[in-house]
Each structure stands twice: as structure tokens, then as C-alpha cells.
PDB file of C-alpha atoms in Angstrom:
ATOM      1  CA  VAL A  18      34.694 -13.849  25.860  1.00 59.00           C
ATOM      2  CA  ALA A  19      33.409 -12.859  29.298  1.00 76.00           C
ATOM      3  CA  SER A  20      29.760 -11.988  28.767  1.00 89.00           C
ATOM      4  CA  SER A  21      27.872 -12.710  31.808  1.00 95.00           C
ATOM      5  CA  VAL A  22      25.617 -10.095  33.421  1.00 96.00           C
ATOM      6  CA  SER A  23      26.054  -9.059  36.849  1.00 97.00           C
ATOM      7  CA  ALA A  24      24.091  -7.435  39.844  1.00 97.00           C
ATOM      8  CA  VAL A  25      20.993  -9.365  39.063  1.00 98.00           C
ATOM      9  CA  ASN A  26      18.197  -8.302  41.380  1.00 98.00           C
ATOM     10  CA  PHE A  27      14.561  -9.245  41.844  1.00 98.00           C
ATOM     11  CA  GLN A  28      11.924  -7.788  44.169  1.00 96.00           C
ATOM     12  CA  ASP A  29       8.618  -9.588  44.407  1.00 98.00           C
ATOM     13  CA  ASP A  30       5.694  -7.170  44.059  1.00 98.00           C
ATOM     14  CA  ASP A  31       2.999  -9.756  43.740  1.00 98.00           C
ATOM     15  CA  LEU A  32       1.379  -9.690  47.213  1.00 98.00           C
ATOM     16  CA  ASP A  33      -0.187 -13.209  46.958  1.00 97.00           C
ATOM     17  CA  SER A  34       1.375 -16.040  48.757  1.00 96.00           C
ATOM     18  CA  ASN A  35       3.502 -18.452  46.655  1.00 96.00           C
ATOM     19  CA  LYS A  36       3.070 -16.068  43.713  1.00 97.00           C
ATOM     20  CA  LEU A  37       5.703 -13.938  42.143  1.00 98.00           C
ATOM     21  CA  GLY A  38       5.772 -10.807  40.005  1.00 98.00           C
ATOM     22  CA  GLY A  39       7.971  -7.833  39.548  1.00 98.00           C
ATOM     23  CA  ASN A  40      10.889  -6.198  37.906  1.00 98.00           C
ATOM     24  CA  VAL A  41      14.030  -8.360  37.200  1.00 98.00           C
ATOM     25  CA  THR A  42      17.125  -6.165  36.579  1.00 98.00           C
ATOM     26  CA  TRP A  43      20.730  -6.611  35.728  1.00 98.00           C
ATOM     27  CA  THR A  44      24.034  -4.950  34.716  1.00 97.00           C
ATOM     28  CA  LEU A  45      24.913  -5.648  31.041  1.00 97.00           C
ATOM     29  CA  PRO A  46      28.114  -7.456  30.343  1.00 95.00           C
ATOM     30  CA  ALA A  47      31.222  -5.364  29.647  1.00 92.00           C
ATOM     31  CA  ASP A  48      31.407  -7.009  26.284  1.00 92.00           C
ATOM     32  CA  VAL A  49      28.149  -7.577  24.506  1.00 93.00           C
ATOM     33  CA  SER A  50      29.716  -8.158  20.973  1.00 92.00           C
ATOM     34  CA  GLN A  51      28.755 -11.930  21.188  1.00 92.00           C
ATOM     35  CA  VAL A  52      25.434 -11.579  23.018  1.00 96.00           C
ATOM     36  CA  ASP A  53      22.190 -11.928  21.195  1.00 96.00           C
ATOM     37  CA  HIS A  54      19.812 -12.438  24.224  1.00 97.00           C
ATOM     38  CA  TYR A  55      19.338 -13.181  27.850  1.00 97.00           C
ATOM     39  CA  ALA A  56      17.226 -16.034  29.241  1.00 97.00           C
ATOM     40  CA  ILE A  57      15.621 -15.759  32.657  1.00 98.00           C
ATOM     41  CA  TYR A  58      14.689 -18.820  34.640  1.00 98.00           C
ATOM     42  CA  LEU A  59      13.248 -19.799  38.022  1.00 98.00           C
ATOM     43  CA  SER A  60      15.619 -22.398  39.334  1.00 97.00           C
ATOM     44  CA  LEU A  61      16.181 -24.778  42.221  1.00 97.00           C
ATOM     45  CA  SER A  62      19.662 -23.414  42.830  1.00 97.00           C
ATOM     46  CA  ALA A  63      21.960 -20.377  42.197  1.00 97.00           C
ATOM     47  CA  ALA A  64      23.808 -22.628  39.734  1.00 96.00           C
ATOM     48  CA  GLY A  65      20.779 -23.024  37.456  1.00 95.00           C
ATOM     49  CA  GLY A  66      20.420 -26.331  35.894  1.00 91.00           C
ATOM     50  CA  TYR A  67      17.254 -28.388  35.626  1.00 93.00           C
ATOM     51  CA  PRO A  68      14.411 -28.502  36.404  1.00 95.00           C
ATOM     52  CA  ARG A  69      13.843 -24.816  35.713  1.00 96.00           C
ATOM     53  CA  SER A  70      11.048 -22.476  34.426  1.00 97.00           C
ATOM     54  CA  GLN A  71      11.496 -19.801  31.897  1.00 97.00           C
ATOM     55  CA  VAL A  72      10.233 -16.321  32.721  1.00 97.00           C
ATOM     56  CA  ASN A  73       8.565 -14.800  29.718  1.00 96.00           C
ATOM     57  CA  SER A  74      10.490 -14.875  26.436  1.00 96.00           C
ATOM     58  CA  LEU A  75      14.099 -14.107  25.519  1.00 97.00           C
ATOM     59  CA  VAL A  76      15.331 -10.607  26.188  1.00 97.00           C
ATOM     60  CA  ASP A  77      17.249  -8.655  23.578  1.00 97.00           C
ATOM     61  CA  ALA A  78      20.879  -7.982  24.401  1.00 96.00           C
ATOM     62  CA  SER A  79      20.466  -4.263  24.737  1.00 95.00           C
ATOM     63  CA  TYR A  80      17.914  -4.547  27.594  1.00 97.00           C
ATOM     64  CA  ASP A  81      18.666  -4.780  31.237  1.00 97.00           C
ATOM     65  CA  GLU A  82      15.331  -5.661  32.750  1.00 98.00           C
ATOM     66  CA  LEU A  83      12.302  -7.841  32.436  1.00 97.00           C
ATOM     67  CA  LEU A  84       8.901  -7.709  34.019  1.00 98.00           C
ATOM     68  CA  MET A  85       7.852 -10.915  35.628  1.00 98.00           C
ATOM     69  CA  PRO A  86       4.155 -11.270  35.226  1.00 97.00           C
ATOM     70  CA  GLN A  87       1.862 -11.031  38.315  1.00 97.00           C
ATOM     71  CA  GLY A  88       0.811 -14.544  39.488  1.00 97.00           C
ATOM     72  CA  THR A  89       3.830 -16.346  38.255  1.00 98.00           C
ATOM     73  CA  PRO A  90       3.947 -19.624  40.494  1.00 97.00           C
ATOM     74  CA  ARG A  91       6.816 -19.905  42.757  1.00 96.00           C
ATOM     75  CA  SER A  92       6.416 -23.627  43.280  1.00 95.00           C
ATOM     76  CA  LEU A  93       9.645 -25.030  44.757  1.00 96.00           C
ATOM     77  CA  PHE A  94      11.956 -22.651  43.021  1.00 98.00           C
ATOM     78  CA  THR A  95      14.450 -20.842  45.386  1.00 98.00           C
ATOM     79  CA  HIS A  96      16.474 -18.687  42.807  1.00 98.00           C
ATOM     80  CA  LEU A  97      16.192 -16.489  39.757  1.00 98.00           C
ATOM     81  CA  VAL A  98      19.038 -16.876  37.236  1.00 98.00           C
ATOM     82  CA  VAL A  99      20.016 -14.981  34.222  1.00 98.00           C
ATOM     83  CA  TYR A 100      21.860 -16.571  31.199  1.00 97.00           C
ATOM     84  CA  THR A 101      23.493 -14.946  28.353  1.00 97.00           C
ATOM     85  CA  ARG A 102      22.963 -16.561  24.842  1.00 96.00           C
ATOM     86  CA  SER A 103      24.944 -16.069  21.662  1.00 94.00           C
ATOM     87  CA  ALA A 104      23.645 -16.810  18.254  1.00 92.00           C
ATOM     88  CA  MET A 105      24.717 -20.405  18.806  1.00 90.00           C
ATOM     89  CA  LEU A 106      24.625 -21.313  22.433  1.00 93.00           C
ATOM     90  CA  GLU A 107      23.344 -20.467  25.999  1.00 94.00           C
ATOM     91  CA  GLN A 108      26.013 -20.116  28.683  1.00 93.00           C
ATOM     92  CA  SER A 109      26.354 -23.051  31.042  1.00 93.00           C
ATOM     93  CA  THR A 110      26.874 -20.924  34.208  1.00 94.00           C
ATOM     94  CA  PRO A 111      24.276 -18.282  35.003  1.00 97.00           C
ATOM     95  CA  VAL A 112      24.326 -15.358  37.456  1.00 97.00           C
ATOM     96  CA  ALA A 113      21.748 -15.596  40.154  1.00 97.00           C
ATOM     97  CA  ALA A 114      19.749 -12.926  41.969  1.00 97.00           C
ATOM     98  CA  PRO A 115      19.660 -13.330  45.844  1.00 97.00           C
ATOM     99  CA  PRO A 116      17.538 -16.094  47.021  1.00 97.00           C
ATOM    100  CA  LEU A 117      13.823 -15.721  46.317  1.00 97.00           C
ATOM    101  CA  SER A 118      11.810 -13.970  48.932  1.00 96.00           C
ATOM    102  CA  ASP A 119       8.032 -14.379  48.439  1.00 96.00           C
ATOM    103  CA  THR A 120       6.065 -11.203  49.435  1.00 97.00           C
ATOM    104  CA  ALA A 121       2.767 -11.984  50.952  1.00 96.00           C
ATOM    105  CA  ALA A 122       0.476  -9.072  52.310  1.00 97.00           C
ATOM    106  CA  SER A 123      -3.143  -9.022  52.975  1.00 97.00           C
ATOM    107  CA  ALA A 124      -5.459  -6.912  55.071  1.00 98.00           C
ATOM    108  CA  SER A 125      -7.565  -8.722  57.474  1.00 97.00           C
ATOM    109  CA  GLY A 126     -10.736  -8.352  59.639  1.00 97.00           C
ATOM    110  CA  PRO A 127     -12.560  -5.753  57.573  1.00 98.00           C
ATOM    111  CA  VAL A 128     -15.455  -4.369  59.521  1.00 97.00           C
ATOM    112  CA  PHE A 129     -18.409  -2.150  58.092  1.00 97.00           C
ATOM    113  CA  GLN A 130     -21.424  -0.880  59.836  1.00 92.00           C
ATOM    114  CA  ASP A 131     -24.018   0.727  57.433  1.00 93.00           C
ATOM    115  CA  LYS A 132     -25.053   4.111  58.677  1.00 90.00           C
ATOM    116  CA  ASP A 133     -27.203   4.798  55.638  1.00 91.00           C
ATOM    117  CA  LEU A 134     -30.737   3.860  56.609  1.00 88.00           C
ATOM    118  CA  ASP A 135     -32.040   3.807  53.167  1.00 88.00           C
ATOM    119  CA  SER A 136     -32.701   0.277  51.776  1.00 89.00           C
ATOM    120  CA  SER A 137     -30.147  -0.809  49.055  1.00 93.00           C
ATOM    121  CA  HIS A 138     -27.871   2.074  49.960  1.00 94.00           C
ATOM    122  CA  LEU A 139     -24.734   1.970  52.019  1.00 96.00           C
ATOM    123  CA  GLY A 140     -22.742   4.736  53.920  1.00 95.00           C
ATOM    124  CA  GLY A 141     -20.377   4.671  56.747  1.00 95.00           C
ATOM    125  CA  ALA A 142     -16.692   3.749  57.701  1.00 97.00           C
ATOM    126  CA  LEU A 143     -14.996   0.698  56.245  1.00 97.00           C
ATOM    127  CA  ASP A 144     -12.153  -0.379  58.667  1.00 98.00           C
ATOM    128  CA  TRP A 145      -9.501  -2.957  58.416  1.00 98.00           C
ATOM    129  CA  THR A 146      -6.311  -4.421  60.037  1.00 98.00           C
ATOM    130  CA  PRO A 147      -3.225  -3.874  57.899  1.00 98.00           C
ATOM    131  CA  PRO A 148      -0.803  -6.624  56.997  1.00 97.00           C
ATOM    132  CA  THR A 149       2.105  -7.399  59.461  1.00 96.00           C
ATOM    133  CA  ASP A 150       4.688  -6.422  56.786  1.00 96.00           C
ATOM    134  CA  THR A 151       3.650  -3.478  54.636  1.00 97.00           C
ATOM    135  CA  THR A 152       7.127  -3.080  53.119  1.00 96.00           C
ATOM    136  CA  ARG A 153       5.911  -3.536  49.525  1.00 97.00           C
ATOM    137  CA  VAL A 154       2.329  -2.179  50.032  1.00 98.00           C
ATOM    138  CA  ILE A 155       1.552   1.224  48.923  1.00 98.00           C
ATOM    139  CA  GLY A 156      -2.148   1.296  49.715  1.00 98.00           C
ATOM    140  CA  TYR A 157      -5.405  -0.400  49.530  1.00 98.00           C
ATOM    141  CA  HIS A 158      -8.365  -0.412  47.053  1.00 97.00           C
ATOM    142  CA  ALA A 159     -11.969  -1.317  48.218  1.00 97.00           C
ATOM    143  CA  TYR A 160     -14.744  -2.821  46.082  1.00 97.00           C
ATOM    144  CA  LEU A 161     -18.217  -4.242  46.104  1.00 97.00           C
ATOM    145  CA  GLY A 162     -18.271  -7.882  44.958  1.00 96.00           C
ATOM    146  CA  ASN A 163     -20.651 -10.677  44.292  1.00 96.00           C
ATOM    147  CA  ASP A 164     -18.974 -12.982  46.675  1.00 96.00           C
ATOM    148  CA  ALA A 165     -15.902 -13.117  49.103  1.00 96.00           C
ATOM    149  CA  ALA A 166     -13.437 -14.118  46.321  1.00 94.00           C
ATOM    150  CA  GLY A 167     -13.968 -10.894  44.502  1.00 90.00           C
ATOM    151  CA  ASN A 168     -15.848 -11.942  41.412  1.00 89.00           C
ATOM    152  CA  GLY A 169     -17.822  -9.148  39.617  1.00 87.00           C
ATOM    153  CA  ASN A 170     -16.162  -6.240  41.331  1.00 90.00           C
ATOM    154  CA  ILE A 171     -16.758  -2.535  41.097  1.00 94.00           C
ATOM    155  CA  TYR A 172     -14.779   0.183  42.900  1.00 94.00           C
ATOM    156  CA  LEU A 173     -15.961   1.923  45.915  1.00 94.00           C
ATOM    157  CA  GLU A 174     -15.350   5.641  46.103  1.00 94.00           C
ATOM    158  CA  GLY A 175     -14.321   5.910  42.525  1.00 92.00           C
ATOM    159  CA  GLY A 176     -11.257   3.651  43.129  1.00 93.00           C
ATOM    160  CA  THR A 177      -9.635   5.897  45.684  1.00 93.00           C
ATOM    161  CA  LEU A 178      -6.222   4.450  46.756  1.00 97.00           C
ATOM    162  CA  VAL A 179      -6.103   4.611  50.471  1.00 98.00           C
ATOM    163  CA  PRO A 180      -2.383   5.105  51.387  1.00 98.00           C
ATOM    164  CA  VAL A 181      -0.519   2.676  53.477  1.00 97.00           C
ATOM    165  CA  GLY A 182      -0.833   3.883  57.194  1.00 97.00           C
ATOM    166  CA  THR A 183      -4.428   4.590  56.835  1.00 98.00           C
ATOM    167  CA  ASN A 184      -6.884   1.713  57.559  1.00 98.00           C
ATOM    168  CA  ARG A 185     -10.192   3.293  56.934  1.00 98.00           C
ATOM    169  CA  LEU A 186     -12.269   4.307  53.958  1.00 97.00           C
ATOM    170  CA  ASN A 187     -15.350   6.407  54.364  1.00 97.00           C
ATOM    171  CA  LEU A 188     -18.174   5.409  52.019  1.00 96.00           C
ATOM    172  CA  ALA A 189     -20.430   8.358  51.108  1.00 95.00           C
ATOM    173  CA  ALA A 190     -24.187   8.116  51.994  1.00 93.00           C
ATOM    174  CA  ASP A 191     -26.348   6.634  49.166  1.00 94.00           C
ATOM    175  CA  THR A 192     -23.596   4.339  47.923  1.00 95.00           C
ATOM    176  CA  ASN A 193     -25.721   2.083  45.809  1.00 95.00           C
ATOM    177  CA  LEU A 194     -25.424  -1.676  46.834  1.00 95.00           C
ATOM    178  CA  GLY A 195     -27.275  -3.028  43.906  1.00 93.00           C
ATOM    179  CA  SER A 196     -27.170  -6.868  44.036  1.00 94.00           C
ATOM    180  CA  TYR A 197     -23.552  -6.990  45.483  1.00 95.00           C
ATOM    181  CA  THR A 198     -23.164  -8.935  48.584  1.00 96.00           C
ATOM    182  CA  HIS A 199     -19.569  -8.280  49.897  1.00 97.00           C
ATOM    183  CA  ILE A 200     -17.264  -5.460  50.511  1.00 97.00           C
ATOM    184  CA  LEU A 201     -13.653  -6.227  49.586  1.00 97.00           C
ATOM    185  CA  VAL A 202     -10.264  -4.757  50.514  1.00 98.00           C
ATOM    186  CA  TYR A 203      -7.178  -5.447  48.333  1.00 97.00           C
ATOM    187  CA  CYS A 204      -3.558  -4.436  49.119  1.00 98.00           C
ATOM    188  CA  THR A 205      -1.660  -2.953  46.179  1.00 98.00           C
ATOM    189  CA  SER A 206       2.021  -2.748  45.579  1.00 98.00           C
ATOM    190  CA  ALA A 207       3.737  -0.370  43.175  1.00 97.00           C
ATOM    191  CA  LEU A 208       3.061  -2.670  40.317  1.00 97.00           C
ATOM    192  CA  PHE A 209       0.104  -5.040  41.168  1.00 98.00           C
ATOM    193  CA  GLU A 210      -3.097  -5.362  43.102  1.00 97.00           C
ATOM    194  CA  GLN A 211      -3.413  -8.672  45.102  1.00 96.00           C
ATOM    195  CA  SER A 212      -5.731 -11.040  43.544  1.00 95.00           C
ATOM    196  CA  THR A 213      -7.169 -12.480  46.910  1.00 93.00           C
ATOM    197  CA  PRO A 214      -9.047  -9.960  49.014  1.00 96.00           C
ATOM    198  CA  ALA A 215     -10.077  -9.635  52.588  1.00 97.00           C
ATOM    199  CA  ALA A 216     -14.020  -9.659  52.601  1.00 97.00           C
ATOM    200  CA  VAL A 217     -16.919  -8.702  54.817  1.00 97.00           C
ATOM    201  CA  VAL A 218     -20.553  -9.157  54.179  1.00 96.00           C
ATOM    202  CA  ALA A 219     -22.206  -5.999  52.963  1.00 95.00           C
ATOM    203  CA  SER A 220     -24.911  -5.867  55.630  1.00 90.00           C
ATOM    204  CA  ASP A 221     -27.536  -3.248  54.487  1.00 89.00           C
ATOM    205  CA  GLU A 222     -29.116  -1.375  57.332  1.00 86.00           C
ATOM    206  CA  SER A 223     -32.582   0.078  56.616  1.00 80.00           C
ATOM    207  CA  ALA A 224     -34.958   1.851  58.942  1.00 74.00           C
ATOM    208  CA  THR A 225     -38.163   3.675  58.114  1.00 79.00           C
ATOM    209  CA  VAL A 226     -40.884   5.068  60.516  1.00 79.00           C
ATOM    210  CA  SER A 227     -44.329   3.654  60.145  1.00 81.00           C
ATOM    211  CA  GLY A 228     -47.824   4.562  61.102  1.00 84.00           C
ATOM    212  CA  LEU A 229     -47.443   8.302  60.578  1.00 89.00           C
ATOM    213  CA  THR A 230     -50.580  10.186  61.946  1.00 90.00           C
ATOM    214  CA  PHE A 231     -51.582  13.826  62.028  1.00 85.00           C
ATOM    215  CA  PRO A 232     -55.031  14.816  63.262  1.00 88.00           C
ATOM    216  CA  ASP A 233     -55.315  18.512  62.241  1.00 82.00           C
ATOM    217  CA  LEU A 234     -56.711  20.492  65.267  1.00 86.00           C
ATOM    218  CA  ASP A 235     -56.596  23.976  63.326  1.00 79.00           C
ATOM    219  CA  LEU A 236     -60.045  24.489  61.788  1.00 81.00           C
ATOM    220  CA  ASP A 237     -58.799  27.401  59.427  1.00 82.00           C
ATOM    221  CA  THR A 238     -58.645  26.855  55.656  1.00 84.00           C
ATOM    222  CA  GLN A 239     -55.115  26.335  54.351  1.00 85.00           C
ATOM    223  CA  GLU A 240     -53.691  26.254  57.905  1.00 84.00           C
ATOM    224  CA  VAL A 241     -52.820  23.169  60.113  1.00 87.00           C
ATOM    225  CA  GLY A 242     -51.758  22.525  63.638  1.00 85.00           C
ATOM    226  CA  GLY A 243     -51.532  19.581  66.071  1.00 88.00           C
ATOM    227  CA  THR A 244     -49.312  16.740  66.838  1.00 90.00           C
ATOM    228  CA  ILE A 245     -47.555  14.463  64.366  1.00 86.00           C
ATOM    229  CA  SER A 246     -46.953  10.959  65.657  1.00 87.00           C
ATOM    230  CA  TRP A 247     -45.207   7.782  64.354  1.00 84.00           C
ATOM    231  CA  SER A 248     -44.051   4.251  65.187  1.00 85.00           C
ATOM    232  CA  ALA A 249     -40.334   3.765  65.560  1.00 81.00           C
ATOM    233  CA  PRO A 250     -38.422   1.344  63.327  1.00 78.00           C
ATOM    234  CA  SER A 251     -36.704  -1.609  64.992  1.00 76.00           C
ATOM    235  CA  SER A 252     -33.135  -0.618  63.989  1.00 70.00           C
ATOM    236  CA  GLY A 253     -30.664   0.237  66.793  1.00 69.00           C
ATOM    237  CA  HIS A 254     -28.745   2.634  64.687  1.00 74.00           C
ATOM    238  CA  VAL A 255     -31.378   5.515  64.631  1.00 79.00           C
ATOM    239  CA  VAL A 256     -30.407   8.623  66.738  1.00 82.00           C
ATOM    240  CA  SER A 257     -32.944  11.078  65.594  1.00 85.00           C
ATOM    241  CA  TYR A 258     -36.019  11.872  63.322  1.00 85.00           C
ATOM    242  CA  GLU A 259     -36.544  14.755  61.050  1.00 87.00           C
ATOM    243  CA  VAL A 260     -40.142  15.739  60.013  1.00 88.00           C
ATOM    244  CA  TYR A 261     -41.068  17.944  57.194  1.00 89.00           C
ATOM    245  CA  LEU A 262     -44.059  19.477  55.284  1.00 88.00           C
ATOM    246  CA  ALA A 263     -43.569  18.692  51.665  1.00 88.00           C
ATOM    247  CA  THR A 264     -45.357  18.949  48.320  1.00 90.00           C
ATOM    248  CA  ASP A 265     -45.477  15.137  47.685  1.00 91.00           C
ATOM    249  CA  GLY A 266     -44.709  11.959  49.480  1.00 85.00           C
ATOM    250  CA  ALA A 267     -41.051  11.952  48.162  1.00 84.00           C
ATOM    251  CA  GLY A 268     -40.225  14.996  50.269  1.00 85.00           C
ATOM    252  CA  SER A 269     -40.053  17.475  47.391  1.00 91.00           C
ATOM    253  CA  SER A 270     -39.745  21.258  48.454  1.00 88.00           C
ATOM    254  CA  LYS A 271     -39.808  20.162  52.119  1.00 90.00           C
ATOM    255  CA  LEU A 272     -39.938  22.561  55.038  1.00 88.00           C
ATOM    256  CA  GLN A 273     -38.914  21.257  58.483  1.00 89.00           C
ATOM    257  CA  VAL A 274     -41.398  20.957  61.332  1.00 88.00           C
ATOM    258  CA  GLY A 275     -39.612  22.066  64.673  1.00 86.00           C
ATOM    259  CA  THR A 276     -36.090  20.636  65.234  1.00 89.00           C
ATOM    260  CA  SER A 277     -34.585  17.117  65.299  1.00 89.00           C
ATOM    261  CA  VAL A 278     -36.497  14.713  67.413  1.00 86.00           C
ATOM    262  CA  SER A 279     -34.386  12.464  69.568  1.00 88.00           C
ATOM    263  CA  VAL A 280     -34.735   8.681  69.412  1.00 85.00           C
ATOM    264  CA  GLY A 281     -37.211   7.588  72.051  1.00 84.00           C
ATOM    265  CA  THR A 282     -39.710  10.338  71.206  1.00 89.00           C
ATOM    266  CA  GLN A 283     -42.189   9.555  68.492  1.00 87.00           C
ATOM    267  CA  GLN A 284     -44.085  12.826  68.063  1.00 88.00           C
ATOM    268  CA  VAL A 285     -43.490  16.570  67.206  1.00 89.00           C
ATOM    269  CA  ALA A 286     -45.889  19.575  67.545  1.00 89.00           C
ATOM    270  CA  LEU A 287     -46.892  21.447  64.492  1.00 86.00           C
ATOM    271  CA  ARG A 288     -47.846  24.772  65.719  1.00 86.00           C
ATOM    272  CA  VAL A 289     -51.460  26.083  65.147  1.00 86.00           C
ATOM    273  CA  ASP A 290     -51.903  28.487  62.200  1.00 84.00           C
ATOM    274  CA  SER A 291     -49.047  26.880  60.082  1.00 80.00           C
ATOM    275  CA  ALA A 292     -49.809  27.781  56.500  1.00 82.00           C
ATOM    276  CA  VAL A 293     -49.639  24.832  54.195  1.00 81.00           C
ATOM    277  CA  SER A 294     -50.096  26.455  50.824  1.00 80.00           C
ATOM    278  CA  SER A 295     -48.832  23.709  48.231  1.00 84.00           C
ATOM    279  CA  LEU A 296     -47.375  21.681  51.174  1.00 81.00           C
ATOM    280  CA  SER A 297     -49.744  18.727  50.954  1.00 86.00           C
ATOM    281  CA  HIS A 298     -47.783  15.933  52.635  1.00 89.00           C
ATOM    282  CA  ILE A 299     -46.063  15.199  56.000  1.00 87.00           C
ATOM    283  CA  VAL A 300     -42.865  13.087  55.630  1.00 87.00           C
ATOM    284  CA  ALA A 301     -40.618  11.770  58.304  1.00 84.00           C
ATOM    285  CA  TYR A 302     -36.932  10.620  57.984  1.00 86.00           C
TER     286      TYR A 302
END
């Protein structure tokens, strides 16, 4: 009885080097009356034989596909072969897929410049260089991690999939850094996310003015006026300052004083006769 499968195909969707994973498919034999199962192996040749490594367990005769798990070691194997099995025996001559092609795709050179000037918060553009070959890549995920290897990950931007062809993810201001130390970029295929990321240190930029002073020159009750001054932070990423009257030191119910103050200037005038009412604090950002 001629009971061999045909048209065996395997496309590697595991994006890590020397690791395999993805769908194995084949066309069922014309006569399956004596077929109980199919056995799929990684082999050193299209002819099968030993040594070999079985992929998953036996597949029922009515099925024409198998999912090879992510991270299956390729080792020295060059082919994937499918044997049919009867209730008694496994056939001696398998049918092979085309020679194995190991898909390897990883982003590189991630760059992140924090534009959120609050301590322990991030915000700004995360950029990276795409893999040379993106044939099996559908997009990228970014995470915060405890190290460059990706331990203890949490998604950035809610797990947004950045489609292939786009090499930037904008992190919203006030993204909480917590105790994480790295930003990670993973390539993703239609089936799997790679296990080895590209990484960049999550450098937290913080900048706060100091020495805020305001000598009130308006002598009327409940009115103020004069010059508000401060010392500039050392950060080179500050482009302007915003100054407010507020009901507390946290900036609640704030009312802006004048307009934005360009970096290089450390003072702003608060006009005489400015009514303070419940605005008891001056805050600068």
C-alpha cells in the first residue's frame, strides 16, 4: 500500500538563531486505510535514519499539520522528515521537507533619550535598527526589564505591536520606571516572540529647579508682585520653565505666571496687584 505523505513543508517562525519553531504541514496519503499515525523528526539527511530527534508526539492519521514548539534546538540537523506508521510498523523511507533554513532576526542598536524630567518617570522616543531580513517578522514589542537579558519584563505602551517597517515607539510621559534598569525590543513573528532581545539602559533624566525665591514688593493685603527667581538644573535637556501660583506645593489649582521662560533665563515678573486669594504657593516646572 502506497501510504506516504507528500508536499511536506516547514517554515521557521522562531526568530532566535539555531532555534526552530513553526508549522509543519503535509498532504495526506491518497490511501490512509493502513495509516495510524505520522512521526515527524529532525534528521541529518532527507533520507532520514539515525541520529534523529522526534518533534512532539505522534500525529493522528487524519491530521495534516503539527506545530513545532518555539525554541526547538536545531543542532546539526539539516532536514525535517515525515514517516507514516501503521499499527505495526513505521515506514522505512520518509518524505522530507526542503532543507532546513534557520530564521534569525533581531533588532539592534536601540536608543532612548528620556524627555520626562521627573525622577523615576520616562517619556520620549525609543528607536532601533531593524533586522537585515524581516521576511518572517511582523512587528516589535518593547518592555521594561530587570536586565539586558529580559528577566522580569513588563510591556511598554500596553504591549502595542509596532508593525514591521516602523522602528520607533513613543513612550508617553510619566511612564513609571520603578526598579527596572533596561528597555528591551523583541522581534515578533506570526507565531512567536523571540527570546533574546535588543537592550538599552533605561537612563532616567531628571531636572528640578532649586533656590526658588520671591521677595514680594506689593504691600497690599492679599496682593503680590515682584520678581520670581530660581537656580537652573544641570540637565542639558531643559528647553523652558513654567511658573505658577498654586494652592499647595504640589501645584494644585495652579495659575500660570506670565508665559514660558526660555532656558538661560532664571526669572519671571509677577505683576504688582496680583490677587492671590487661596493661591499660597509658587511652583516652577
